XYZ file of C-alpha atoms in Angstrom:
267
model
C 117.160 124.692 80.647
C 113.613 124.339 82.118
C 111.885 124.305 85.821
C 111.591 120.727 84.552
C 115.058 119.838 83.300
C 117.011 121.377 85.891
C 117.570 119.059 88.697
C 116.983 116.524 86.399
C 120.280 115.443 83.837
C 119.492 111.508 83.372
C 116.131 112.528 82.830
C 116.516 115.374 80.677
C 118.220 112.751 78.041
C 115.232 110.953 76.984
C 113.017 112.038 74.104
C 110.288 114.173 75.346
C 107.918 112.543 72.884
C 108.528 108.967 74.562
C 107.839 109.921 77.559
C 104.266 111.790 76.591
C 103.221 108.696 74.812
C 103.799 106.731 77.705
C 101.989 109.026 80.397
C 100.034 107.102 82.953
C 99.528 109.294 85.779
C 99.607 112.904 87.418
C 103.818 113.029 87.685
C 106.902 112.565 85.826
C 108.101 108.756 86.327
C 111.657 109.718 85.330
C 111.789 112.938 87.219
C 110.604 110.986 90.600
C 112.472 107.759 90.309
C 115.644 109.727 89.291
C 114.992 112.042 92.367
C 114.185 108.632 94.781
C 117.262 107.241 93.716
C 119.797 110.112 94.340
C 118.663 109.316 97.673
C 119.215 105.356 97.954
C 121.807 102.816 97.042
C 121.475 101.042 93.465
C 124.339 98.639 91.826
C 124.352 96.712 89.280
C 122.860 93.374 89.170
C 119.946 94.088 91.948
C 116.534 93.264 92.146
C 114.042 96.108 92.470
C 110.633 95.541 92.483
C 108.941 98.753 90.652
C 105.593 98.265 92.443
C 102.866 99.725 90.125
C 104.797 100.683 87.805
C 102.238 101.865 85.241
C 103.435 101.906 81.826
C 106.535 100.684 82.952
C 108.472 103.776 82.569
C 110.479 104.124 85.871
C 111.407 99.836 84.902
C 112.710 100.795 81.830
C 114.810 104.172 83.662
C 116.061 101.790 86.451
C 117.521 99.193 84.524
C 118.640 101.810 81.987
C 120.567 103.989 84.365
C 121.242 101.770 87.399
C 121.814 98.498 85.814
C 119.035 97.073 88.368
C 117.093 93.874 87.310
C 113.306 95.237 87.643
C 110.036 93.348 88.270
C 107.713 96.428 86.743
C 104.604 95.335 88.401
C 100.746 96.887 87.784
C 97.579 95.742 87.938
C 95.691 98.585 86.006
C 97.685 98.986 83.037
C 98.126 96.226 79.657
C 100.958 93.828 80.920
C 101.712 92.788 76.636
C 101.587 96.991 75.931
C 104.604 96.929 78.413
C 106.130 94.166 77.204
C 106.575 96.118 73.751
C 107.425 99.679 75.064
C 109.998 97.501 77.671
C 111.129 95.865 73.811
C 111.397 98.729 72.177
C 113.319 100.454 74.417
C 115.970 97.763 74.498
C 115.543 96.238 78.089
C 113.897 93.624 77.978
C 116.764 91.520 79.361
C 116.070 93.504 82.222
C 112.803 94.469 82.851
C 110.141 91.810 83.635
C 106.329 92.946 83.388
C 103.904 91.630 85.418
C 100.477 91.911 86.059
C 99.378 91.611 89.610
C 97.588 93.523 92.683
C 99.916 95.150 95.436
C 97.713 93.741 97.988
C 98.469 89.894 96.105
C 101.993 89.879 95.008
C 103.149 86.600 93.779
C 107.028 86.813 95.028
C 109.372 84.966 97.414
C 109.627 86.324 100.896
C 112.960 88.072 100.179
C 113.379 88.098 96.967
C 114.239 91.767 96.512
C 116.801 94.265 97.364
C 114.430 97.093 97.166
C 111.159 98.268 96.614
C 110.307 101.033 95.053
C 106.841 102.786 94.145
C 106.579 106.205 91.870
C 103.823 108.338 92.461
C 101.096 105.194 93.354
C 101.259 104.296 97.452
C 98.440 106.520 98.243
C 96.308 103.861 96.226
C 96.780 101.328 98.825
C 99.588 102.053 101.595
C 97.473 103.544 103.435
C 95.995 100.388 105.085
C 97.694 99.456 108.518
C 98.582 96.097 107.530
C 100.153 96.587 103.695
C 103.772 97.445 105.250
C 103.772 94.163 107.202
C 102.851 92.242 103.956
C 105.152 94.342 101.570
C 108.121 93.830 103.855
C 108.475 90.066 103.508
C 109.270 90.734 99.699
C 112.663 92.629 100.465
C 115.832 91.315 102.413
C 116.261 92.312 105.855
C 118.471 95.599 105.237
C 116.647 96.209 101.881
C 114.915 99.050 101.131
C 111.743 100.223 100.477
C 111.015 103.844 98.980
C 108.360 106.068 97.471
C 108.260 109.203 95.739
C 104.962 110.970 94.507
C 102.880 113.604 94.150
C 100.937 114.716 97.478
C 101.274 116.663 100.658
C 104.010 118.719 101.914
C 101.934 118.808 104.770
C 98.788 117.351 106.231
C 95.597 119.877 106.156
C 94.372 120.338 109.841
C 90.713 120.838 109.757
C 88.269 121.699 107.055
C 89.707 121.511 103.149
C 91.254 124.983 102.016
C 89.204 126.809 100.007
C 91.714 127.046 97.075
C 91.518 123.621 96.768
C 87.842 122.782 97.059
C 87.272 122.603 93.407
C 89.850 120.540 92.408
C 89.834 117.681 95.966
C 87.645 114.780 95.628
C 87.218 112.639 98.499
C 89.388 109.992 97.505
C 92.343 112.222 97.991
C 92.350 112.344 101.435
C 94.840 109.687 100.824
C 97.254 111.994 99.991
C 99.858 112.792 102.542
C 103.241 114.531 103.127
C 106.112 112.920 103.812
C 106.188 113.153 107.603
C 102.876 111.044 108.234
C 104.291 108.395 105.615
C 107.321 108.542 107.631
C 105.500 108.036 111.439
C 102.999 105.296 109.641
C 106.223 102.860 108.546
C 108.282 103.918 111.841
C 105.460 102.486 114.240
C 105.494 99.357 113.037
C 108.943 98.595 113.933
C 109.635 96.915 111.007
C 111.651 99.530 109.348
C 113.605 102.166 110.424
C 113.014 105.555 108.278
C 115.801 107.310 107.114
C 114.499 109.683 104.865
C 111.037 112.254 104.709
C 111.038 115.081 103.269
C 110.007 117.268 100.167
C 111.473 118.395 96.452
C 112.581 121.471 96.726
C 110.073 123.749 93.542
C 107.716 120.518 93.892
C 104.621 122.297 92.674
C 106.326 123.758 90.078
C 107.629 120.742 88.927
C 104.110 119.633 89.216
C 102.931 122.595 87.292
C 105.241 122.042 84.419
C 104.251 118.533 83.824
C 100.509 119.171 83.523
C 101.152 122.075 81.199
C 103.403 119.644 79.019
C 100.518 116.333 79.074
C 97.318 118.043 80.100
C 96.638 121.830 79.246
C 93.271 121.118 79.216
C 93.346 120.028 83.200
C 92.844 123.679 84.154
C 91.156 122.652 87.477
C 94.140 121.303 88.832
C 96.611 123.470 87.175
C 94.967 126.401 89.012
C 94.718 124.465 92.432
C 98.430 123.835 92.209
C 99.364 127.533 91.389
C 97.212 128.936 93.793
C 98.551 126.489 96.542
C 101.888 127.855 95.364
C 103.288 125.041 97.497
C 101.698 125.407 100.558
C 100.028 122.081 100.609
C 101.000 120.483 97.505
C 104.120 119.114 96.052
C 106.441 116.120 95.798
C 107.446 114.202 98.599
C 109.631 110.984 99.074
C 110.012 108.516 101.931
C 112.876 105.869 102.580
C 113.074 102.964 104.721
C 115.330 99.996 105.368
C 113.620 96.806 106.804
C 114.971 95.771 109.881
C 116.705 92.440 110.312
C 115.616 91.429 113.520
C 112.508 91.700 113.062
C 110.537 88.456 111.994
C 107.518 89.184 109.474
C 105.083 85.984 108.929
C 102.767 85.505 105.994
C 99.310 87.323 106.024
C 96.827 85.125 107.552
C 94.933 83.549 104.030
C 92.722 80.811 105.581
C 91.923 79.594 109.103
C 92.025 75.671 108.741
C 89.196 73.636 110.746
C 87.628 70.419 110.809
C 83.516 70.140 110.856
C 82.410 68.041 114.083
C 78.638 66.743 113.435
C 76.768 68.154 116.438
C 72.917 68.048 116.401
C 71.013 71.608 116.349
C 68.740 70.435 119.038
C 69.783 69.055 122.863
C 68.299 65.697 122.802
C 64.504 65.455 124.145
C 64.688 64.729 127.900
């Protein structure tokens, strides 16, 4: 048993080699979504929108091991290349890819019993207003969740030095758990009921790299000299609030033109 395997069984039964062709991104999808969902209520038969999904990985592992219908949703990645892997793998009765921006879904308010988003909402929760859009998408009691690679805790001040080679300025979008946690609770449109951090993060981080990237020796070494200090795996959970009402973004502002000369008339 591996660092990797451990805390992992459902994982742990899939063929290594699947999951390494299908890589998309800096974590394991089934390691995450199978540590979100220890921590939330799945059943048969639900709705789950996997937003950006990548390669559709954590879709395929939902509907797989939870019997949830998923919407595996990604703008980046080849919708058709999903399609096949989401064939292949036998779920396609299940598993719906789409292509579309998280910023533009195309769903009915409430469609979904939960939301979930693997190791992606630093790409665009960050704005104030995304929660307040997301939300309408999920019934009132539904859930939404992430899980991803980032903070344990936010960095006060200048960068640490034992990460300066590896940090580019886009990831100051990383953050730990607790700031995700304080940016959905001020809303008021869901109530939090879950922050916190995987327990060996970075060294589940660690393994994962060595496994897909050996090569990626910059980040390798940031992640073993941080030794968990400031990076790891975090996870956030939050149920949308029924009594709160949530109206659609603001698309257009409708007016009518009035014909009004540009000069006052000559005295």
């Amino acid at each position: 048993m591996t660092v990797s395997d451990a805390p992992f069984p459902r994982s742990a039964t899939y063929n290594p080699a699947w999951l390494t062709a299908g890589v998309s991104g800096g974590a394991n999808p089934l390691q995450l979504t199978e540590w979100l969902c220890s921590a939330i209520e799945l059943t048969p038969g639900m709705r789950v929108l996997d937003l950006a999904c990548g390669r559709a990985m954590s879709s395929i592992f939902l509907h797989r091991e939870y019997g949830v219908q998923v919407w595996a949703t990604d703008l980046w990645f080849d919708v058709s290349e999903n399609l096949q892997r989401i064939r292949d793998a036998g779920a396609d009765g299940g598993v719906f890819p789409l292509h579309a921006d998280a910023r533009a879904l195309p769903f009915a308010h409430e469609f979904f019993d939960a939301i979930v988003c693997i190791d992606a909402i630093p790409y665009f929760g960050t704005d104030e207003t995304f929660l307040s859009n997301l939300a309408r998408f999920v019934k009132p009691g539904g859930t939404i969740a992430y899980a991803g690679a980032g903070l344990v805790r936010e960095i006060e001040g200048d960068l640490p030095e034992h990460l300066a080679a590896w940090w580019e300025p886009p990831m100051w979008s990383l953050h730990s758990p607790a700031w995700w946690a304080r940016h959905w609770g001020r809303t008021g449109i869901v109530d939090v009921e879950r922050a916190d951090v995987m327990d060996d993060g970075w060294q589940h981080w660690l393994a994962w790299h060595r496994q897909i990237a050996p090569d990626n020796v910059v980040e390798m070494t940031a992640v073993e000299t941080d030794a968990g200090s400031y990076l790891g795996y975090g996870r956030a959970i939050a149920r949308r609030r029924p009594d709160v009402p949530l109206d659609a973004p603001l698309a257009s502002v409708p007016t009518t033109y009035q014909h009004v000369p540009l000069l006052p008339p000559a005295a």
